[in-house]
Coordinates of C-alpha atoms in Angstrom, one line a residue:
Chain A
D1 CA 10.5 -18.1 -3.2
A2 CA 7.4 -17.5 -1.1
G3 CA 6.2 -13.9 -1.0
V4 CA 4.3 -12.4 1.9
T5 CA 1.9 -14.8 3.5
Q6 CA -1.1 -13.5 5.6
S7 CA -3.6 -15.5 7.6
P8 CA -6.5 -15.9 7.8
T9 CA -7.7 -14.7 4.5
H10 CA -11.2 -13.8 5.8
L11 CA -12.6 -13.3 9.3
I12 CA -15.9 -12.3 10.8
K13 CA -16.0 -10.9 14.3
T14 CA -18.6 -9.3 16.5
R15 CA -18.3 -5.7 17.9
G16 CA -16.3 -5.6 21.1
Q17 CA -14.3 -8.7 20.3
Q18 CA -10.5 -8.9 19.8
V19 CA -8.8 -10.2 16.6
T20 CA -5.2 -11.2 15.8
L21 CA -3.9 -11.2 12.2
R22 CA -0.7 -12.8 11.1
C23 CA 2.0 -12.1 8.5
S24 CA 5.1 -14.0 7.4
P25 CA 7.4 -11.7 5.4
K26 CA 9.1 -12.5 2.2
S27 CA 12.3 -14.4 2.5
G28 CA 15.2 -12.0 3.2
H29 CA 13.0 -9.2 4.5
D30 CA 13.3 -8.0 8.1
T31 CA 10.7 -5.3 8.3
V32 CA 7.0 -5.5 8.4
S33 CA 4.4 -2.8 7.9
W34 CA 0.7 -3.0 8.3
Y35 CA -1.9 -1.1 6.3
Q36 CA -5.7 -0.8 6.6
Q37 CA -7.7 -0.5 3.4
A38 CA -11.3 0.4 3.7
L39 CA -13.6 -0.4 0.8
G40 CA -13.0 2.0 -2.1
Q41 CA -10.1 3.7 -0.4
G42 CA -6.3 3.5 -0.6
P43 CA -4.3 1.7 2.1
Q44 CA -3.6 3.6 5.3
F45 CA -0.4 3.1 7.2
I46 CA -0.9 1.6 10.7
F47 CA 2.6 0.9 11.9
Q48 CA 6.0 -0.6 11.0
Y49 CA 8.1 -3.1 12.9
Y50 CA 11.8 -3.7 12.7
E51 CA 14.0 -5.6 15.2
E52 CA 10.9 -6.5 17.1
E53 CA 10.1 -2.9 17.9
E54 CA 7.4 -0.6 16.6
R55 CA 9.4 2.0 14.7
Q56 CA 6.6 4.3 13.4
R57 CA 2.9 4.6 13.9
G58 CA 0.2 6.1 11.8
N59 CA -3.0 7.8 13.0
F60 CA -4.6 4.8 14.6
P61 CA -5.8 4.4 18.2
D62 CA -4.1 2.3 20.9
R63 CA -6.7 -0.5 20.2
F64 CA -4.3 -1.4 17.3
S65 CA -1.2 -3.1 18.5
G66 CA 1.4 -5.3 17.0
H67 CA 4.3 -7.6 17.6
Q68 CA 7.3 -8.8 15.6
F69 CA 8.9 -12.1 16.4
P70 CA 12.6 -13.1 16.1
N71 CA 11.9 -14.8 12.8
Y72 CA 10.6 -11.5 11.5
S73 CA 7.0 -12.6 11.3
S74 CA 4.4 -10.2 12.7
E75 CA 1.0 -10.0 14.3
L76 CA -1.6 -7.2 14.3
N77 CA -4.0 -7.1 17.2
V78 CA -7.1 -5.1 17.3
N79 CA -9.1 -4.9 20.6
A80 CA -12.7 -3.7 21.2
L81 CA -13.6 -4.1 17.6
L82 CA -15.9 -1.4 16.0
L83 CA -18.0 -1.7 12.9
G84 CA -15.6 0.8 11.3
D85 CA -12.7 -1.6 11.7
S86 CA -14.1 -3.6 8.8
A87 CA -11.5 -3.5 6.1
L88 CA -8.8 -5.3 4.2
Y89 CA -5.6 -5.5 6.3
L90 CA -2.5 -5.6 4.3
C91 CA 1.0 -6.6 5.4
A92 CA 4.0 -5.4 3.5
S93 CA 7.5 -6.6 4.1
S94 CA 10.7 -4.9 3.2
E95 CA 14.4 -4.9 3.9
M96 CA 15.5 -2.0 6.1
G97 CA 17.9 0.3 4.3
R98 CA 16.9 -0.9 0.8
R99 CA 15.5 1.6 -1.7
S100 CA 11.7 1.6 -1.8
N101 CA 11.3 0.2 -5.3
Y102 CA 12.8 -3.1 -4.3
G103 CA 11.5 -2.9 -0.7
Y104 CA 7.8 -3.4 -0.5
T105 CA 6.1 -6.7 -1.1
F106 CA 2.5 -6.8 -0.2
G107 CA 0.5 -9.8 0.9
S108 CA -3.0 -10.6 -0.4
G109 CA -4.5 -9.3 2.9
T110 CA -7.0 -10.4 5.5
R111 CA -10.6 -9.3 5.0
L112 CA -12.0 -8.5 8.4
T113 CA -15.8 -8.0 8.8
V114 CA -17.1 -6.7 12.1
V115 CA -20.8 -7.3 12.6
Chain B
G1 CA -0.9 15.0 7.4
Q2 CA 0.1 14.1 3.9
Q3 CA -2.7 13.5 1.4
L4 CA -2.6 12.4 -2.2
N5 CA -5.4 13.3 -4.5
Q6 CA -5.8 10.9 -7.4
S7 CA -7.9 11.4 -10.4
P8 CA -10.0 10.3 -12.1
Q9 CA -11.7 8.0 -9.5
S10 CA -12.9 5.7 -12.3
M11 CA -12.5 5.3 -16.0
F12 CA -14.5 3.3 -18.6
I13 CA -12.6 2.8 -21.9
Q14 CA -12.6 0.7 -25.0
E15 CA -9.9 -1.9 -25.5
G16 CA -6.9 -0.4 -27.3
E17 CA -7.4 3.1 -26.0
D18 CA -4.8 5.0 -24.1
V19 CA -5.3 5.8 -20.4
S20 CA -4.0 8.7 -18.3
M21 CA -4.3 9.3 -14.6
N22 CA -2.6 11.6 -12.2
C23 CA -1.9 12.3 -8.6
T24 CA -1.2 15.5 -6.7
S25 CA 0.0 16.1 -3.1
S26 CA 0.2 19.0 -0.7
S27 CA 3.5 17.6 0.5
I28 CA 6.8 16.8 -1.2
F29 CA 7.8 13.2 -1.5
N30 CA 11.3 11.9 -2.4
T31 CA 9.9 8.9 -4.2
W32 CA 6.7 8.3 -6.1
L33 CA 5.3 4.8 -6.8
W34 CA 2.5 3.5 -8.9
Y35 CA 0.8 0.3 -7.9
K36 CA -2.0 -1.9 -9.4
Q37 CA -4.3 -3.9 -7.3
D38 CA -6.5 -6.8 -8.6
P39 CA -9.5 -8.1 -6.7
G40 CA -8.6 -10.1 -3.6
E41 CA -4.9 -9.2 -4.0
G42 CA -2.4 -6.8 -2.5
P43 CA -1.0 -3.9 -4.5
V44 CA 1.8 -4.8 -7.0
L45 CA 4.5 -2.2 -7.8
L46 CA 4.4 -1.0 -11.5
I47 CA 6.8 1.9 -11.6
A48 CA 9.0 3.8 -9.1
L49 CA 10.2 7.4 -9.6
Y50 CA 13.1 8.9 -7.8
K51 CA 14.1 12.2 -9.4
A52 CA 12.0 15.3 -10.0
G53 CA 11.2 15.5 -13.7
E54 CA 12.0 11.8 -14.2
L55 CA 10.2 10.0 -17.0
T56 CA 10.2 6.2 -16.7
S57 CA 8.6 3.5 -18.8
N58 CA 7.8 -0.1 -18.1
G59 CA 6.4 -1.7 -21.2
R60 CA 3.1 0.0 -22.2
L61 CA 3.3 2.0 -18.9
T62 CA 4.9 5.5 -18.6
A63 CA 5.1 7.6 -15.5
Q64 CA 6.6 11.0 -14.7
F65 CA 7.6 12.6 -11.4
G66 CA 6.6 16.2 -11.4
I67 CA 9.3 19.0 -11.1
T68 CA 7.8 20.2 -7.8
R69 CA 7.9 16.7 -6.4
K70 CA 4.2 17.2 -5.6
D71 CA 2.6 15.4 -8.5
S72 CA 2.9 12.5 -10.9
F73 CA 1.0 10.9 -13.8
L74 CA 0.7 7.4 -15.2
N75 CA -0.1 6.6 -18.8
I76 CA -1.1 3.2 -20.2
S77 CA -0.9 2.8 -24.0
A78 CA -3.0 0.5 -26.1
S79 CA -5.0 -0.9 -23.1
I80 CA -5.8 -4.6 -23.0
P81 CA -8.3 -6.6 -20.8
S82 CA -5.7 -7.5 -18.2
D83 CA -5.1 -3.8 -17.4
V84 CA -8.4 -3.9 -15.6
G85 CA -8.0 -3.1 -11.9
I86 CA -7.4 -0.3 -9.4
Y87 CA -4.3 1.9 -9.8
F88 CA -2.8 3.7 -6.8
C89 CA -0.2 6.3 -6.6
A90 CA 1.9 6.4 -3.4
G91 CA 4.4 8.7 -1.9
H92 CA 7.3 7.2 0.0
L93 CA 8.5 8.9 3.2
I94 CA 11.6 8.1 5.3
L95 CA 10.9 8.9 8.9
L96 CA 12.7 9.0 12.2
Q97 CA 15.0 6.1 13.0
G98 CA 15.0 5.0 9.4
A99 CA 11.3 3.9 9.5
Q100 CA 9.5 4.3 6.2
K101 CA 5.9 4.5 5.1
L102 CA 3.8 4.9 2.0
V103 CA 1.0 7.4 1.6
F104 CA -1.5 6.2 -0.9
G105 CA -4.0 8.0 -3.2
Q106 CA -7.7 7.0 -3.3
G107 CA -7.2 4.9 -6.4
T108 CA -8.4 5.0 -10.0
R109 CA -10.7 2.1 -11.0
L110 CA -10.1 1.1 -14.7
T111 CA -12.8 -0.8 -16.6
I112 CA -12.2 -1.9 -20.2
N113 CA -15.0 -2.7 -22.7
P114 CA -13.8 -5.3 -25.2

């Protein structure tokens, strides 16, 4: 049973560019959350998608947007990249309504470097 | 917004020693979680706590949910080399329309000298 799959694993972009990160949730999961983890910090919640809609958003600017597809996979888009956007981006999948201890499975992340 | 303060930030211990780390919050959480993150990987759940005062064990790991719902600790007994990594506490929130999110601490980096 595959867990959460994220692609690409590493990415280097230039300031001002746009980037798209992808996530395939664990089988049986219908909800995808995205987190940003800066170096030496804990993950920070970006937003959560369920039924192809953004359900909740953290304290991130509109440059961060997302999408969820009918097969539950998700994309994270970041426009007008800044140096400060350099981080590990984690995708976590879960099943809406399940208790949290069974709910969250994290992917290995995408390491984004903005130069 | 919610913040979790985790301490210590780093620990350097000898193999076989016990480890203790804790997490405090300015907000109340209904569920506390402890995760471990290895280099190049995402966080992996170690223990989940649901009730104030709850004490839960998972092998050599023991965690407790504070009575006030604003703190938690994690103990690791008889540390072994594979315990090396970064440990995170996280508070779980259920939001509007059933959405959920985790609020993470800053992490405790554990290093073990053989």
